[in-house]
């Protein structure tokens, strides 16, 4: 068995950052390639966004641009120490993550247990849970220290 391709989905939260650090370590020690993915969530039934003078399409485009900017900052931080590729997709986060894992033939998905919502009383977030349930490759869920309980 080999780990040659790692998919790391990020919503740019602290928990996702932790998972990314782990993914970088894994990529480096396994000489694997890392794919960093952000999913811009589809805006459902919010055609009234036009009252903000931006159409849903324009909002999505801006979010995509912003995601690539965030990713390029992340890339700058690791300074070419590993082979890394970035991707931004649109749609339902869990579905796009599972789809991307298939597309790039990921050997493992490394993701955070929580994200931007970060409700500490839930064991893991809904995106993480759906990916764990449905991905066709192993999923490594990295907990944020804040969410680690004292005793089992
Ligand atoms: P919920 O979204 O269910 O309210 P949450 O935000 O705390 O809870 P998740 O969204 O499941 O938790 O986040 C867990 C991990 O899933 C994140 O650390 C990140 O790795 C990944 N993730 C979440 N949203 C996205 C996204 N839009 N694009 C890429 N990865 C994501
Ligand atoms: Mn979330």
GROMACS .gro file of C-alpha atoms and ligand atoms in nm:
model
  184
    1UNK     CA    1   0.000   0.000   0.000
    2UNK     CA    2   0.117   0.347  -0.080
    3UNK     CA    3   0.017   0.704  -0.007
    4UNK     CA    4   0.097   0.891  -0.325
    5UNK     CA    5  -0.188   1.137  -0.340
    6UNK     CA    6  -0.340   1.323  -0.046
    7UNK     CA    7  -0.654   1.533  -0.066
    8UNK     CA    8  -0.680   1.809   0.192
    9UNK     CA    9  -1.010   2.000   0.186
   10UNK     CA   10  -1.006   2.334   0.362
   11UNK     CA   11  -1.262   2.594   0.464
   12UNK     CA   12  -0.973   2.809   0.596
   13UNK     CA   13  -1.079   2.750   0.957
   14UNK     CA   14  -0.835   2.683   1.242
   15UNK     CA   15  -0.931   2.314   1.246
   16UNK     CA   16  -0.869   2.284   0.872
   17UNK     CA   17  -0.532   2.454   0.923
   18UNK     CA   18  -0.437   2.186   1.175
   19UNK     CA   19  -0.538   1.916   0.928
   20UNK     CA   20  -0.333   2.086   0.657
   21UNK     CA   21  -0.022   2.083   0.878
   22UNK     CA   22  -0.070   1.711   0.921
   23UNK     CA   23  -0.127   1.663   0.548
   24UNK     CA   24   0.196   1.850   0.469
   25UNK     CA   25   0.387   1.631   0.713
   26UNK     CA   26   0.236   1.318   0.557
   27UNK     CA   27   0.309   1.437   0.203
   28UNK     CA   28   0.665   1.517   0.294
   29UNK     CA   29   0.736   1.187   0.471
   30UNK     CA   30   0.564   0.975   0.203
   31UNK     CA   31   0.690   1.181  -0.094
   32UNK     CA   32   0.326   1.216  -0.188
   33UNK     CA   33   0.149   1.488  -0.381
   34UNK     CA   34  -0.097   1.711  -0.200
   35UNK     CA   35  -0.418   1.851  -0.346
   36UNK     CA   36  -0.561   2.143  -0.148
   37UNK     CA   37  -0.932   2.190  -0.220
   38UNK     CA   38  -1.181   2.457  -0.126
   39UNK     CA   39  -1.549   2.427  -0.207
   40UNK     CA   40  -1.755   2.741  -0.257
   41UNK     CA   41  -2.098   2.645  -0.130
   42UNK     CA   42  -2.381   2.694  -0.371
   43UNK     CA   43  -2.616   2.974  -0.281
   44UNK     CA   44  -2.960   2.817  -0.275
   45UNK     CA   45  -3.273   3.022  -0.324
   46UNK     CA   46  -3.108   3.355  -0.262
   47UNK     CA   47  -3.185   3.532  -0.583
   48UNK     CA   48  -3.257   3.834  -0.366
   49UNK     CA   49  -2.882   3.871  -0.327
   50UNK     CA   50  -2.927   4.111  -0.616
   51UNK     CA   51  -3.048   4.362  -0.361
   52UNK     CA   52  -2.683   4.375  -0.258
   53UNK     CA   53  -2.617   4.469  -0.621
   54UNK     CA   54  -2.432   4.143  -0.678
   55UNK     CA   55  -2.587   3.840  -0.844
   56UNK     CA   56  -2.533   3.493  -0.686
   57UNK     CA   57  -2.303   3.423  -0.981
   58UNK     CA   58  -2.091   3.731  -0.901
   59UNK     CA   59  -2.079   3.639  -0.531
   60UNK     CA   60  -1.960   3.288  -0.621
   61UNK     CA   61  -1.692   3.429  -0.849
   62UNK     CA   62  -1.568   3.663  -0.576
   63UNK     CA   63  -1.561   3.378  -0.326
   64UNK     CA   64  -1.357   3.173  -0.572
   65UNK     CA   65  -1.109   3.455  -0.624
   66UNK     CA   66  -1.083   3.501  -0.248
   67UNK     CA   67  -1.026   3.126  -0.202
   68UNK     CA   68  -0.738   3.127  -0.452
   69UNK     CA   69  -0.585   3.425  -0.267
   70UNK     CA   70  -0.608   3.238   0.064
   71UNK     CA   71  -0.454   2.932  -0.097
   72UNK     CA   72  -0.168   3.124  -0.247
   73UNK     CA   73  -0.089   3.259   0.104
   74UNK     CA   74  -0.086   2.902   0.233
   75UNK     CA   75   0.144   2.796  -0.052
   76UNK     CA   76   0.381   3.081   0.028
   77UNK     CA   77   0.405   2.953   0.385
   78UNK     CA   78   0.524   2.606   0.287
   79UNK     CA   79   0.764   2.748   0.027
   80UNK     CA   80   0.770   2.465  -0.225
   81UNK     CA   81   0.876   2.198   0.024
   82UNK     CA   82   0.626   1.953  -0.122
   83UNK     CA   83   0.440   1.897  -0.449
   84UNK     CA   84   0.109   2.074  -0.411
   85UNK     CA   85  -0.183   2.159  -0.634
   86UNK     CA   86  -0.480   2.382  -0.555
   87UNK     CA   87  -0.841   2.351  -0.664
   88UNK     CA   88  -1.164   2.542  -0.608
   89UNK     CA   89  -1.496   2.376  -0.684
   90UNK     CA   90  -1.855   2.494  -0.652
   91UNK     CA   91  -2.143   2.300  -0.501
   92UNK     CA   92  -2.214   2.099  -0.189
   93UNK     CA   93  -1.890   2.069   0.011
   94UNK     CA   94  -1.915   1.700   0.104
   95UNK     CA   95  -2.018   1.595  -0.247
   96UNK     CA   96  -1.740   1.794  -0.412
   97UNK     CA   97  -1.477   1.661  -0.170
   98UNK     CA   98  -1.580   1.299  -0.238
   99UNK     CA   99  -1.591   1.367  -0.611
  100UNK     CA  100  -1.245   1.528  -0.612
  101UNK     CA  101  -1.099   1.236  -0.418
  102UNK     CA  102  -1.220   1.005  -0.697
  103UNK     CA  103  -1.103   1.237  -0.971
  104UNK     CA  104  -0.744   1.269  -0.843
  105UNK     CA  105  -0.741   0.909  -0.717
  106UNK     CA  106  -0.658   1.020  -0.363
  107UNK     CA  107  -0.514   0.750  -0.137
  108UNK     CA  108  -0.628   0.940   0.171
  109UNK     CA  109  -0.831   1.247   0.264
  110UNK     CA  110  -0.695   1.456   0.552
  111UNK     CA  111  -0.949   1.699   0.694
  112UNK     CA  112  -1.047   1.880   1.012
  113UNK     CA  113  -1.307   1.749   1.255
  114UNK     CA  114  -1.469   2.091   1.263
  115UNK     CA  115  -1.482   2.393   1.041
  116UNK     CA  116  -1.604   2.747   1.041
  117UNK     CA  117  -1.919   2.666   1.235
  118UNK     CA  118  -1.717   2.470   1.488
  119UNK     CA  119  -1.988   2.360   1.730
  120UNK     CA  120  -1.781   2.189   1.996
  121UNK     CA  121  -2.073   1.985   2.130
  122UNK     CA  122  -2.102   1.790   1.808
  123UNK     CA  123  -1.845   1.513   1.771
  124UNK     CA  124  -1.754   1.611   1.418
  125UNK     CA  125  -1.901   1.858   1.170
  126UNK     CA  126  -2.153   1.755   0.907
  127UNK     CA  127  -1.910   1.785   0.614
  128UNK     CA  128  -1.653   1.567   0.792
  129UNK     CA  129  -1.919   1.314   0.885
  130UNK     CA  130  -2.058   1.282   0.532
  131UNK     CA  131  -1.709   1.246   0.384
  132UNK     CA  132  -1.616   0.976   0.638
  133UNK     CA  133  -1.939   0.791   0.555
  134UNK     CA  134  -1.921   0.808   0.178
  135UNK     CA  135  -1.562   0.851   0.059
  136UNK     CA  136  -1.413   0.553  -0.118
  137UNK     CA  137  -1.068   0.604   0.040
  138UNK     CA  138  -0.960   0.625   0.406
  139UNK     CA  139  -1.028   0.957   0.578
  140UNK     CA  140  -0.805   1.102   0.848
  141UNK     CA  141  -1.001   1.342   1.068
  142UNK     CA  142  -0.771   1.575   1.260
  143UNK     CA  143  -0.918   1.714   1.579
  144UNK     CA  144  -0.859   2.066   1.689
  145UNK     CA  145  -0.699   2.077   2.034
  146UNK     CA  146  -0.996   2.276   2.168
  147UNK     CA  147  -1.226   1.987   2.085
  148UNK     CA  148  -1.020   1.715   2.252
  149UNK     CA  149  -1.187   1.584   2.564
  150UNK     CA  150  -0.985   1.530   2.880
  151UNK     CA  151  -1.056   1.161   2.934
  152UNK     CA  152  -1.204   0.899   2.702
  153LIG     P1  153  -2.104   2.229   1.011
  153LIG     O1  154  -2.053   2.280   0.877
  153LIG     O2  155  -2.164   2.093   1.005
  153LIG     O3  156  -2.193   2.327   1.076
  153LIG     P2  157  -1.831   2.262   1.103
  153LIG     O4  158  -1.819   2.379   1.010
  153LIG     O5  159  -1.778   2.278   1.242
  153LIG     O6  160  -1.981   2.213   1.113
  153LIG     P3  161  -1.735   2.084   0.894
  153LIG     O7  162  -1.796   2.182   0.797
  153LIG     O8  163  -1.776   1.940   0.886
  153LIG     O9  164  -1.754   2.134   1.045
  153LIG    O10  165  -1.577   2.095   0.873
  153LIG     C1  166  -1.488   1.986   0.891
  153LIG     C2  167  -1.376   1.992   0.788
  153LIG    O11  168  -1.434   1.975   0.659
  153LIG     C3  169  -1.299   2.122   0.780
  153LIG    O12  170  -1.193   2.130   0.876
  153LIG     C4  171  -1.243   2.114   0.638
  153LIG    O13  172  -1.132   2.024   0.634
  153LIG     C5  173  -1.359   2.047   0.563
  153LIG     N1  174  -1.448   2.146   0.500
  153LIG     C6  175  -1.561   2.201   0.551
  153LIG     N2  176  -1.616   2.287   0.465
  153LIG     C7  177  -1.537   2.288   0.354
  153LIG     C8  178  -1.539   2.358   0.228
  153LIG     N3  179  -1.632   2.446   0.198
  153LIG     N4  180  -1.439   2.332   0.139
  153LIG     C9  181  -1.344   2.244   0.168
  153LIG     N5  182  -1.336   2.177   0.284
  153LIG    C10  183  -1.430   2.197   0.376
  154LIG    MN1  184  -1.879   2.374   0.802
   0.00000   0.00000   0.00000
